Amino acid sequence: MSNKPVNHAKAAEHFLEDAPHLQFHDERLWDMRQKRDAQMHILPEWQELREEASRIKEHTLSRLPEYLEQFETNAKKNGIHVHWARDGAEHNRIVGEILKAHNARNLIKSKSMVTEECDMRPYLAKQGVTVTETDLGERIQQLDDQLPSHIVVPAVHKLTADVAKIFAKDYHTDPNIRDPHLLAEAQRQAARPVILHADAGMTGGNFVVAETGTFVVCTNEGNADLSATVPNLHIATIGIERLVPRMADMGVFIRLLSRSALGSPITQYTTHFRGPQKGGEMHVVLVDNGRSARLGMEDFWTSLKCIRCGACMNTCPVYRRSGGLSYGAVYSGPIGAIIDPTFNERKYSTLPYASTLNGSCTNVCPVKINIHEQLYKWRRVLVQHHEMPFVKREIMHMAGKLMGQPKMYRAAIKATEVSLSTMPRFVLYNWLNPWGKHRENPHPVKQTFNDWYRKNRETAKPAAAPETKK
Amino acid sequence: MKIGLFIPCYIDAFYPDAGIATLELLEKLGQDVEYPLDQTCCGQPMGNSGCNSDAAAAEALFVRNFAKYDKIVMPSGSCTHHVRDNFDAIPQTDEVRHVRENTYELVEFLHDILKVDAFPWAEFNHTVGLHNSCGTLRALRTASMSELGEKPFSKPMDLLSKVKGIRFATPRRPDECCGFGGTFSVTEEAVSARMGVDKVRDHHQAGAEYIVSADSSCIMHQQGCAERAGVPIRFIHIAQILNGAAQ
Ligand code: SF4
């Protein structure tokens, strides 16, 4: 995998050039943000819920090993096989072995970002296992060979026409269909036989309950339930941070999750898995993949509180105008920008800069992650670790020096004004001056405030008395 | 109470009228104001881009200039936010702490400290749209934020509504960021400009003749976007309206 820093700015520019897609993307996500606001207004205890959710998560994370062990013990009592994966490779190997032991060749899967993180599909393909996504958005992304662009709505950047084209190619449907219901139906017809003949099913897990040894899956399409129950073998792949201590905690999160995500009161299907079905087998793979290292990062560990609702993406004005794929990572948007660098500091070094630090993400986050403050902190860390382009670093270095020296600074300001008023337009608006590419420059003025003050106020005051000559 | 006036670099260089209005307004309100001549910048651009150690010289100079004042006032929310919340490139001495604790953005100074309840000299016969920068809105909390569902309040609106003749227009997305974001406006130029255009169009469609703001950096960016996209709207700093701007 390439280590080259993601060029978010360039990818975003590309996304912006396509007006219909851009407008649809922005409006659709903004609509979700507004629906979320409406739900928040219905619940007077909203801020208390956020506080409580944050408290539960911080408490759990502070005693993660204990709770994980508690879960393992209880899950085993329930007849669940529990596996531990240190990283993506180990996760894939474990899943591969379970499948092999059952001679399973067809795996149906309902969205799990962790498997994307581990790059599981190509690994299993090499082992001769076919993986089929069963959720509409995920399936669209799979057929188009793209990463999900949003945590909750993976194909949100696509118009109906795009989907019709993709389905026409793979499902031989009419490429001119513009009715989303017809397209969903086409997906259903295509998926059903695959589901019926699958050897194994895979899901993620939104919450893992230590006290009961169970896990909870929240979806809107119900395919996770089919994936989990139609085949006899169910593998759930879950990040270790998904724990909550008690069943009693679930109410807080279930109330917040879908309201924050889509602005609906609850997800359509909230399924608690307690153990294998009769004659079946259930495996839970608990994945670390950098999480325990993140837990040790003083400024960034609270990012593990994330319940993956996507609210921060919906509200983010940069995400809405650049699209999830521009982040070049499994996790995009504000939450992606603070966790991606923990996966690969060089590759994702530009993402903390893909933000105006406006802070809206922090305000919508149901578990109160201080996202924009972590973005700010990441910038410091990245500079300290030399993950900032040399030129930019030098400019800041020079600017910093200049700002400490008033006389030089005054001289520099003069030069700026002169250049703005006299330099030919084509020099100002060339590629060296990104400001002017889509914007006019500020207008030159006759005198700076400093000059004005010296002229109009200084003289009024008793001057620093010159030696009187006698 | 002795007040030190800080005029941020871009106001000094591009919007001196906003600086003059700030000074005159404070003087009209009977304040004892001084402007230390050797000031440059608060250190925000360096701090904001992650190059925090490069902000040290600017921060040290700022403290040298302003430590002797009881209050430090500036017509900029984002610079106030930097001084108050992120000003830590230099050791935190008593002087530094004094400066950080006594720095105010103009609107909050007028609203919370002076508690001004009239601007008898001010009249503005126009429909304005208010732009709260994210620095003033979410960091200084000078107005309520839509994401939190809190009871609506707005300090700049409280002040502006005391001006004769003024009318307000409310855009569809009143507290969405305009896309300036400091160095973001250059490093992510395309997204930044697009956000700016969306913002000024939103105000224009709501019927605003002017966009008024307590932050000239947002104005500089939005003005550039509006001029390029041909959106007929004008810009003014809140200090100019409160000081009784020429119509
Ligand atoms: S960071 Fe917060 S808002 Fe964003 S996806 Fe996670 S829980 Fe949701």
XYZ file of C-alpha atoms and ligand atoms in Angstrom:
725
model
C 0.000 0.000 0.000
C 1.317 3.439 -0.890
C 2.478 5.683 1.897
C 2.096 8.871 -0.095
C 0.036 11.490 1.736
C -3.581 11.602 0.561
C -4.210 14.697 -1.540
C -7.549 15.647 -0.047
C -7.539 19.164 -1.492
C -7.100 17.915 -5.034
C -9.662 15.129 -4.723
C -12.095 17.642 -3.256
C -11.511 20.032 -6.137
C -12.374 17.222 -8.504
C -15.567 16.448 -6.573
C -16.560 20.124 -6.664
C -16.375 20.293 -10.430
C -19.450 18.109 -10.793
C -22.295 20.470 -9.903
C -25.271 18.050 -9.785
C -23.466 15.539 -7.584
C -22.128 18.238 -5.320
C -25.485 19.852 -4.765
C -27.240 16.547 -4.136
C -24.552 15.449 -1.688
C -24.595 18.680 0.260
C -28.400 18.887 0.421
C -28.960 15.236 1.304
C -26.530 15.288 4.211
C -27.748 18.669 5.382
C -31.256 17.225 5.388
C -30.043 14.445 7.684
C -28.456 17.016 9.954
C -31.761 18.896 10.138
C -33.709 15.744 10.890
C -31.238 15.093 13.669
C -31.855 18.578 15.048
C -35.609 17.918 15.009
C -35.143 14.724 17.026
C -32.903 16.557 19.474
C -35.615 19.172 20.028
C -38.161 16.450 20.829
C -35.999 15.103 23.660
C -35.449 17.678 26.411
C -32.881 15.374 28.004
C -30.699 15.298 24.863
C -27.642 16.931 26.414
C -27.902 14.712 29.483
C -28.047 11.663 27.243
C -24.866 12.787 25.482
C -23.181 13.368 28.802
C -24.242 9.959 30.062
C -23.146 8.201 26.865
C -19.778 9.897 27.045
C -19.373 8.982 30.708
C -20.209 5.310 30.128
C -17.760 5.076 27.232
C -14.933 6.804 29.081
C -15.475 4.581 32.074
C -15.457 1.447 29.906
C -12.323 2.508 28.048
C -10.538 3.208 31.310
C -11.096 -0.432 32.321
C -11.169 -2.029 28.914
C -9.144 -5.197 29.698
C -11.408 -6.056 32.630
C -14.589 -5.646 30.639
C -13.212 -7.521 27.668
C -12.426 -10.483 29.872
C -15.855 -10.305 31.427
C -17.384 -10.386 27.981
C -15.238 -13.324 26.930
C -16.202 -15.378 29.967
C -19.908 -14.693 29.563
C -19.922 -15.125 25.807
C -18.263 -18.518 26.142
C -20.928 -19.510 28.652
C -23.466 -18.610 25.996
C -21.736 -20.905 23.546
C -20.015 -18.208 21.484
C -16.449 -18.808 20.255
C -14.360 -15.741 21.068
C -11.213 -14.866 19.082
C -8.683 -12.066 19.513
C -7.032 -10.379 16.568
C -4.086 -8.074 17.147
C -4.195 -6.626 13.630
C -5.875 -6.902 10.256
C -3.726 -9.786 9.078
C -4.524 -11.817 12.154
C -8.209 -11.059 11.784
C -8.250 -12.232 8.192
C -6.369 -15.384 9.061
C -8.831 -16.240 11.844
C -11.843 -15.678 9.600
C -10.186 -17.670 6.820
C -9.580 -20.599 9.163
C -13.131 -20.654 10.488
C -14.463 -20.678 6.936
C -12.051 -23.382 5.903
C -13.037 -25.573 8.839
C -16.614 -25.410 7.562
C -15.638 -25.712 3.957
C -17.504 -22.444 3.407
C -17.026 -20.767 0.008
C -19.863 -18.271 -0.080
C -19.871 -15.614 2.603
C -22.650 -13.062 2.874
C -21.856 -9.986 4.778
C -23.717 -7.109 6.252
C -21.766 -3.944 6.637
C -18.801 -3.945 8.939
C -16.205 -1.216 8.639
C -13.682 -3.298 10.546
C -13.412 -5.764 7.676
C -12.655 -2.832 5.345
C -9.999 -1.731 7.809
C -8.455 -5.220 7.641
C -8.736 -5.423 3.854
C -10.519 -8.751 4.261
C -12.213 -9.127 0.885
C -9.097 -9.456 -1.262
C -7.600 -11.829 1.310
C -10.599 -14.138 1.231
C -10.855 -13.909 -2.552
C -7.388 -15.434 -2.734
C -8.616 -18.291 -0.559
C -11.411 -18.914 -3.041
C -14.157 -17.412 -0.877
C -16.776 -15.185 -2.506
C -17.887 -12.290 -0.332
C -21.217 -10.653 -1.124
C -22.370 -7.470 0.560
C -26.075 -7.670 1.302
C -26.840 -4.064 2.263
C -27.850 -1.872 -0.646
C -25.288 0.890 -0.210
C -22.439 -1.471 0.550
C -23.333 -3.637 -2.409
C -23.317 -0.631 -4.725
C -19.863 0.293 -3.447
C -18.666 -3.286 -3.802
C -19.868 -3.518 -7.408
C -18.233 -0.167 -8.162
C -15.023 -1.244 -6.405
C -14.959 1.753 -4.108
C -14.617 2.205 -0.359
C -17.760 3.280 1.486
C -17.887 7.075 1.387
C -19.949 7.446 4.574
C -20.169 5.315 7.713
C -23.952 5.024 7.665
C -24.856 5.772 4.041
C -21.969 4.202 2.121
C -23.093 5.279 -1.364
C -24.426 8.710 -0.432
C -22.250 10.384 -3.086
C -24.042 8.551 -5.902
C -27.149 9.701 -7.757
C -29.910 7.260 -8.705
C -28.620 7.386 -12.277
C -25.192 6.192 -11.152
C -26.734 3.255 -9.335
C -28.914 2.389 -12.324
C -25.800 2.251 -14.479
C -23.954 -0.013 -12.061
C -26.899 -2.351 -11.663
C -27.465 -2.484 -15.406
C -23.933 -3.765 -15.808
C -24.123 -6.393 -13.075
C -27.810 -7.204 -12.760
C -28.833 -6.493 -16.371
C -31.565 -4.101 -15.296
C -32.687 -1.089 -17.323
C -29.951 1.599 -17.103
C -32.630 4.289 -17.278
C -34.436 3.400 -14.065
C -34.774 6.533 -11.910
C -36.977 5.093 -9.180
C -34.936 4.230 -6.077
C -37.568 1.674 -5.029
C -37.176 -0.217 -8.271
C -33.431 -0.259 -7.798
C -33.747 -1.486 -4.238
C -36.045 -4.208 -5.509
C -33.488 -5.200 -8.142
C -30.889 -5.513 -5.395
C -33.290 -7.579 -3.286
C -33.992 -9.973 -6.154
C -30.280 -10.334 -6.828
C -29.334 -10.794 -3.186
C -31.998 -13.257 -2.067
C -30.699 -16.334 -3.887
C -27.167 -15.538 -2.739
C -28.352 -15.285 0.839
C -30.313 -18.535 0.581
C -27.300 -20.448 -0.681
C -24.642 -18.878 1.528
C -22.409 -21.080 3.661
C -21.635 -18.455 6.225
C -22.827 -15.033 7.339
C -20.831 -12.143 8.688
C -21.934 -9.043 10.550
C -20.335 -6.294 12.525
C -21.563 -5.336 15.937
C -22.595 -1.921 17.194
C -22.395 -2.730 20.872
C -20.918 -5.519 22.943
C -22.326 -6.051 26.427
C -19.793 -7.328 28.976
C -22.342 -8.254 31.632
C -24.327 -10.592 29.381
C -21.756 -11.764 26.853
C -24.012 -10.595 24.044
C -23.704 -8.167 21.160
C -26.126 -5.850 19.420
C -26.493 -5.112 15.720
C -28.474 -2.076 14.540
C -29.530 -1.863 10.887
C -32.268 -0.439 8.737
C -32.539 -3.053 6.003
C -32.630 -6.229 8.072
C -29.984 -7.957 6.001
C -27.733 -8.380 9.000
C -30.404 -10.581 10.517
C -30.575 -12.650 7.347
C -26.787 -12.868 7.177
C -26.713 -13.980 10.782
C -29.518 -16.491 10.711
C -29.938 -18.033 7.267
C -26.561 -19.791 7.198
C -25.677 -21.872 10.238
C -22.335 -20.180 10.707
C -22.306 -16.585 11.994
C -19.036 -14.663 12.357
C -19.161 -11.219 13.947
C -16.168 -8.953 13.534
C -16.050 -6.220 16.145
C -13.571 -3.576 17.307
C -12.585 -3.935 20.964
C -13.813 -0.420 21.758
C -17.446 -1.347 21.130
C -17.987 -2.508 24.695
C -20.506 -1.260 27.213
C -20.527 -2.701 30.738
C -24.195 -3.472 31.362
C -27.362 -4.206 29.462
C -28.879 -1.252 31.301
C -26.480 1.046 29.395
C -27.920 0.084 26.047
C -30.958 2.367 26.371
C -28.765 5.459 26.313
C -26.983 4.433 23.128
C -29.991 3.089 21.273
C -31.774 6.371 21.899
C -28.843 8.378 20.569
C -27.593 6.289 17.656
C -30.222 6.566 14.964
C -31.381 10.009 16.018
C -27.840 11.297 15.547
C -27.282 9.359 12.345
C -30.357 9.717 10.172
C -32.658 11.688 12.412
C -34.995 8.731 12.841
C -36.065 7.770 16.364
C -34.674 4.260 16.133
C -33.072 1.889 13.647
C -35.531 -0.497 11.996
C -33.806 -3.586 13.346
C -32.036 -3.748 16.682
C -31.015 -7.352 17.243
C -29.403 -8.784 20.343
C -27.320 -11.881 19.629
C -26.969 -14.171 22.622
C -25.509 -17.329 21.124
C -25.607 -19.723 18.174
C -28.891 -20.912 16.790
C -29.796 -24.591 17.127
C -27.214 -26.673 15.376
C -25.260 -23.584 14.371
C -22.013 -21.926 15.333
C -21.297 -18.365 16.391
C -17.879 -16.697 16.418
C -16.925 -13.244 17.629
C -13.592 -11.846 16.466
C -12.474 -8.955 18.676
C -10.126 -6.760 16.687
C -7.476 -4.454 18.121
C -5.706 -3.212 14.974
C -4.146 -0.169 16.612
C -6.900 0.516 19.107
C -4.955 -0.260 22.266
C -2.145 1.955 20.995
C -4.686 4.737 20.466
C -5.978 4.150 23.975
C -2.519 5.104 25.186
C -2.460 8.436 23.334
C -3.183 11.136 25.844
C -4.813 13.625 23.492
C -6.548 11.161 21.207
C -7.800 8.191 23.240
C -11.334 9.575 23.579
C -11.803 9.110 19.832
C -12.436 5.463 20.801
C -15.780 6.527 22.266
C -17.124 6.821 18.712
C -20.314 4.837 18.056
C -20.075 5.410 14.274
C -23.286 7.358 13.814
C -21.904 9.620 11.089
C -23.443 12.796 12.568
C -20.087 14.561 12.429
C -19.915 13.890 8.695
C -23.429 15.144 8.038
C -22.781 18.431 9.765
C -19.270 18.938 8.404
C -19.308 21.642 5.693
C -16.009 20.369 4.317
C -17.154 16.744 4.107
C -20.414 17.766 2.443
C -18.467 19.603 -0.237
C -15.638 17.179 -0.778
C -17.290 13.753 -0.527
C -16.115 10.842 1.591
C -13.860 9.320 -1.072
C -11.644 12.415 -1.068
C -10.308 11.363 2.333
C -8.746 8.300 0.710
C -9.403 6.207 3.811
C -11.832 3.683 5.281
C -13.052 6.326 7.732
C -13.770 9.739 6.263
C -15.058 13.050 7.577
C -14.144 14.565 10.924
C -13.918 11.264 12.814
C -11.784 9.798 10.031
C -9.465 12.787 10.159
C -8.670 12.106 13.813
C -8.418 8.315 13.735
C -6.863 7.699 10.307
C -3.489 9.173 11.319
C -3.303 6.546 14.080
C -3.377 3.886 11.344
C -0.738 5.593 9.198
C 0.697 8.935 10.179
C 2.345 9.794 6.885
C -0.422 8.692 4.561
C -3.154 10.527 6.477
C -1.057 13.523 7.548
C -3.148 15.897 5.421
C -6.527 14.943 6.870
C -6.366 17.014 10.089
C -5.939 19.995 7.748
C -9.131 19.183 5.836
C -11.106 21.186 8.366
C -11.804 24.807 9.194
C -11.896 23.834 12.891
C -15.393 25.307 13.056
C -16.415 22.879 15.788
C -19.854 21.836 14.583
C -18.767 18.163 14.619
C -17.973 18.340 18.312
C -21.414 19.758 19.046
C -23.343 17.009 17.261
C -21.273 14.068 18.485
C -23.554 11.940 20.684
C -20.636 10.766 22.824
C -19.071 14.219 23.079
C -15.764 13.591 21.373
C -13.919 16.935 21.168
C -13.271 16.313 17.487
C -12.150 19.783 16.402
C -9.798 20.118 19.351
C -8.218 16.809 18.420
C -7.828 18.052 14.836
C -5.970 21.059 16.211
C -3.785 18.840 18.392
C -3.046 16.480 15.522
C -1.619 19.364 13.524
C 0.872 20.035 16.303
C 1.805 16.378 16.559
C 2.239 16.042 12.803
C 4.499 19.083 12.635
C 6.557 17.711 15.524
C 6.833 14.420 13.646
C 7.845 16.259 10.455
C 4.727 15.243 8.599
C 4.171 18.669 7.057
C 5.334 19.652 3.583
C 8.676 21.449 3.793
C 7.536 24.598 1.960
C 4.539 25.117 4.184
C 6.669 24.495 7.239
C 9.223 27.082 6.077
C 6.555 29.691 5.356
C 5.241 29.343 8.889
C 8.747 29.500 10.250
C 9.434 32.750 8.413
C 6.063 34.208 9.293
C 6.659 33.381 12.935
C 9.971 35.240 12.891
C 8.497 38.219 11.090
C 5.646 38.535 13.564
C 8.141 38.906 16.380
C 9.812 41.924 14.769
C 7.543 44.952 14.431
C 9.843 46.977 12.176
C 10.384 44.252 9.636
C 6.709 43.445 9.850
C 5.716 47.047 9.024
C 8.008 46.983 6.020
C 6.482 43.722 4.833
C 2.936 45.072 5.094
C 3.927 48.020 2.928
C 5.234 45.645 0.300
C 1.974 43.685 0.319
C -0.091 46.773 -0.271
C 2.109 47.962 -3.042
C 1.986 44.605 -4.744
C -1.782 44.365 -4.458
C -2.285 47.731 -6.112
C 0.381 47.630 -8.767
C 1.091 44.027 -9.715
C -0.631 42.954 -12.881
C -3.694 40.822 -12.349
C -2.245 37.779 -14.070
C 0.590 37.630 -11.575
C -1.738 37.785 -8.627
C -4.142 35.219 -10.010
C -1.678 32.615 -11.174
C -1.265 29.188 -9.671
C 1.144 30.539 -7.104
C -1.735 32.344 -5.525
C -4.449 29.850 -4.671
C -6.411 32.534 -2.856
C -7.254 34.197 -6.139
C -8.279 31.092 -8.035
C -11.923 31.203 -7.060
C -11.923 34.493 -5.118
C -10.994 38.132 -5.586
C -8.167 39.469 -3.463
C -8.854 42.045 -0.766
C -8.727 45.629 -2.010
C -5.666 47.751 -1.376
C -6.117 50.636 1.022
C -4.533 54.082 1.165
C -3.163 53.693 4.649
C -3.002 50.975 7.258
C -4.637 51.398 10.621
C -1.189 51.765 12.100
C -0.384 54.696 9.781
C -3.740 56.288 10.492
C -3.171 56.026 14.224
C 0.282 57.547 14.036
C -1.130 60.449 12.049
C -4.375 61.057 13.915
C -3.889 59.987 17.485
C -0.233 60.061 18.341
C 0.146 63.795 17.804
C -2.807 64.481 20.078
C -0.893 62.936 22.945
C 2.009 64.664 24.673
C 4.858 63.620 22.448
C 7.886 61.880 23.871
C 9.398 65.269 24.660
C 12.335 66.148 22.374
C 15.246 67.850 23.998
C 14.396 71.528 24.145
C 17.202 73.579 22.668
C 17.993 76.672 24.449
C -9.790 50.823 33.475
C -7.059 51.125 30.906
C -7.747 49.386 27.623
C -5.153 48.136 25.176
C -6.434 47.944 21.618
C -5.230 45.133 19.401
C -5.833 45.470 15.675
C -5.211 42.146 13.892
C -2.904 42.132 10.896
C -5.557 41.812 8.167
C -7.652 44.626 9.676
C -4.549 46.770 9.853
C -3.666 46.057 6.233
C -7.027 45.664 4.497
C -9.827 46.934 6.739
C -8.431 49.947 8.612
C -11.944 51.448 8.736
C -13.046 48.608 11.013
C -10.104 49.391 13.295
C -10.847 53.109 13.311
C -14.513 52.428 14.074
C -13.522 50.186 16.988
C -11.301 52.865 18.478
C -13.819 55.667 17.963
C -16.644 53.589 19.376
C -14.721 52.764 22.540
C -13.822 56.448 22.897
C -17.456 57.493 22.419
C -18.305 55.111 25.227
C -15.895 57.024 27.446
C -13.115 54.454 27.519
C -9.437 55.153 28.026
C -7.923 53.358 25.043
C -4.346 53.023 23.877
C -2.965 51.326 20.786
C 0.593 50.069 21.276
C 2.332 50.905 18.014
C 4.698 47.955 17.911
C 2.054 45.256 17.597
C 1.943 42.642 14.842
C -0.069 39.456 15.252
C -1.447 37.220 17.999
C 0.242 34.075 16.696
C -2.903 32.397 15.447
C -1.766 31.449 11.914
C 1.237 29.570 13.254
C -0.641 27.940 16.103
C -3.509 27.009 13.847
C -1.327 25.296 11.280
C 0.340 23.159 13.919
C 3.603 25.119 13.896
C 3.052 26.142 17.463
C 6.659 26.824 18.366
C 6.777 29.392 15.553
C 4.058 31.351 17.349
C 6.345 32.028 20.311
C 7.859 35.306 19.044
C 4.458 36.784 18.189
C 2.979 35.689 21.488
C 5.886 37.093 23.472
C 5.595 40.421 21.662
C 1.861 40.458 22.279
C 2.420 40.036 26.014
C 5.126 42.735 26.043
C 2.684 45.100 24.360
C -0.396 44.354 26.407
C 0.549 43.124 29.884
C 0.221 46.619 31.340
C -3.463 47.027 30.450
C -6.466 46.071 32.557
C -8.365 44.825 29.538
C -7.304 44.028 26.000
C -9.959 44.515 23.332
C -9.862 43.476 19.686
C -12.396 43.497 16.851
C -11.774 39.832 16.043
C -13.290 36.664 17.460
C -10.771 34.205 16.109
C -7.760 36.148 17.455
C -9.461 36.414 20.835
C -10.035 32.664 20.719
C -6.355 32.099 20.040
C -5.201 34.289 22.912
C -7.744 32.905 25.329
C -7.653 29.206 24.474
C -4.482 28.323 22.558
C -1.856 30.885 23.515
C 0.687 28.449 24.917
C 3.803 28.620 22.758
C 5.476 30.592 25.557
C 5.813 29.761 29.281
C 2.649 30.582 31.175
C 3.853 33.318 33.516
C 1.577 35.536 35.611
C 1.818 38.208 32.913
C 0.756 35.759 30.222
C -2.125 34.530 32.335
C -3.224 38.127 32.972
C -3.248 38.827 29.244
C -5.137 35.638 28.407
C -7.777 36.187 31.054
C -8.400 39.815 30.161
C -8.610 39.677 26.397
C -12.028 40.356 24.889
C -13.560 40.371 21.478
C -15.267 43.744 20.878
C -18.871 42.458 20.956
C -18.473 40.533 24.180
C -16.652 43.495 25.729
C -19.498 45.865 24.842
C -22.150 43.345 25.819
C -20.719 41.688 28.941
C -18.313 44.211 30.446
C -19.606 47.641 29.478
C -23.204 46.407 29.173
C -23.942 49.101 26.607
C -27.672 49.586 26.131
C -27.851 52.329 23.510
C -25.995 53.606 20.476
C -27.806 56.933 20.058
C -25.423 58.028 17.313
C -25.985 54.954 15.163
C -28.440 54.548 12.319
C -28.329 51.977 9.529
C -31.252 51.839 7.116
C -30.473 48.492 5.546
C -31.322 44.824 5.752
C -28.363 42.943 7.132
C -27.463 39.291 7.518
C -25.330 38.529 10.548
C -22.316 36.289 10.089
C -20.957 34.840 13.294
C -17.486 33.478 12.741
C -16.943 30.021 14.190
C -14.403 31.598 16.530
C -17.003 33.919 18.061
C -19.881 31.469 17.824
C -18.481 28.165 19.002
C -15.315 29.150 20.828
C -16.344 32.412 22.509
C -20.017 31.461 22.585
C -21.310 34.903 21.701
C -24.446 33.301 20.245
C -26.426 30.075 20.551
C -25.502 27.172 18.286
C -28.114 25.283 16.313
C -26.509 21.889 16.971
C -26.964 22.184 20.706
C -30.635 23.106 20.645
C -30.055 25.720 23.314
C -32.351 28.664 23.958
C -31.590 31.184 21.202
C -29.387 34.113 22.174
C -27.026 36.389 20.289
C -24.823 39.088 21.729
C -24.078 40.734 18.366
C -27.802 40.730 17.563
C -28.580 42.298 20.952
C -26.223 45.149 20.136
C -27.261 45.581 16.521
C -30.953 45.710 17.353
C -30.260 48.900 19.287
C -29.304 50.628 16.041
C -31.985 52.799 14.447
C -33.418 51.656 11.116
C -31.678 48.301 10.894
C -33.521 45.220 9.569
C -32.399 41.598 9.645
C -32.486 38.747 7.154
C -31.955 35.160 8.285
C -30.174 32.758 5.941
C -31.226 29.097 5.662
C -28.071 27.861 7.353
C -27.387 30.629 9.838
C -24.422 29.117 11.615
C -22.680 27.103 8.949
C -18.983 27.947 8.625
C -18.142 30.243 5.664
C -14.975 28.319 4.851
C -12.263 30.807 5.761
C -10.503 28.744 8.437
C -7.127 30.550 8.387
C -4.583 28.736 6.236
C -7.407 26.385 5.195
C -8.515 29.145 2.810
C -5.312 28.598 0.837
C -4.413 24.941 1.366
C -7.983 23.784 0.627
C -8.753 26.661 -1.688
C -11.457 24.925 -3.741
C -13.606 23.772 -0.826
C -13.007 27.032 0.996
C -14.175 29.167 -1.926
C -17.184 26.945 -2.524
C -18.248 27.300 1.104
C -17.847 31.054 0.802
C -19.976 31.263 -2.322
C -22.695 29.128 -0.743
C -22.639 31.374 2.301
C -22.986 34.682 0.479
C -25.698 33.270 -1.814
C -27.613 32.071 1.229
C -27.521 35.591 2.717
C -28.378 37.201 -0.581
C -31.366 34.929 -1.156
C -32.599 35.720 2.341
C -32.698 39.380 1.294
C -29.591 40.792 2.966
C -28.055 43.929 1.428
C -25.084 43.712 3.782
C -23.313 40.932 5.579
C -22.189 42.174 8.960
C -19.652 40.362 11.061
C -17.393 40.760 14.060
C -14.600 39.064 12.113
C -12.864 40.740 9.208
C -11.115 37.539 8.164
C -14.453 35.942 7.279
C -15.449 39.177 5.558
C -12.249 39.263 3.504
C -12.908 35.716 2.324
C -16.648 36.138 1.691
C -16.124 39.435 -0.101
C -13.612 37.799 -2.409
C -16.080 34.980 -3.123
C -19.033 37.313 -3.689
C -17.101 39.572 -6.052
C -15.829 36.688 -8.132
C -19.235 34.982 -8.318
C -21.054 38.251 -8.971
C -23.281 38.131 -5.909
C -24.389 41.723 -5.294
C -23.938 42.074 -1.558
C -21.882 44.415 0.601
C -19.808 43.803 3.706
C -19.322 45.733 6.881
C -17.710 45.162 10.266
C -20.076 45.343 13.224
C -17.939 48.089 14.807
C -18.682 50.349 11.861
C -22.448 49.999 12.248
C -22.345 50.479 16.017
C -20.089 53.481 15.576
C -22.592 55.066 13.203
C -21.329 54.133 9.777
C -21.689 56.439 6.834
C -24.708 55.125 4.943
S -17.257 10.896 16.163
Fe -19.214 11.185 17.207
S -20.510 12.094 15.608
Fe -18.770 11.207 14.530
S -19.407 9.158 13.958
Fe -18.394 8.966 15.956
S -20.018 9.108 17.461
Fe -20.866 9.869 15.547
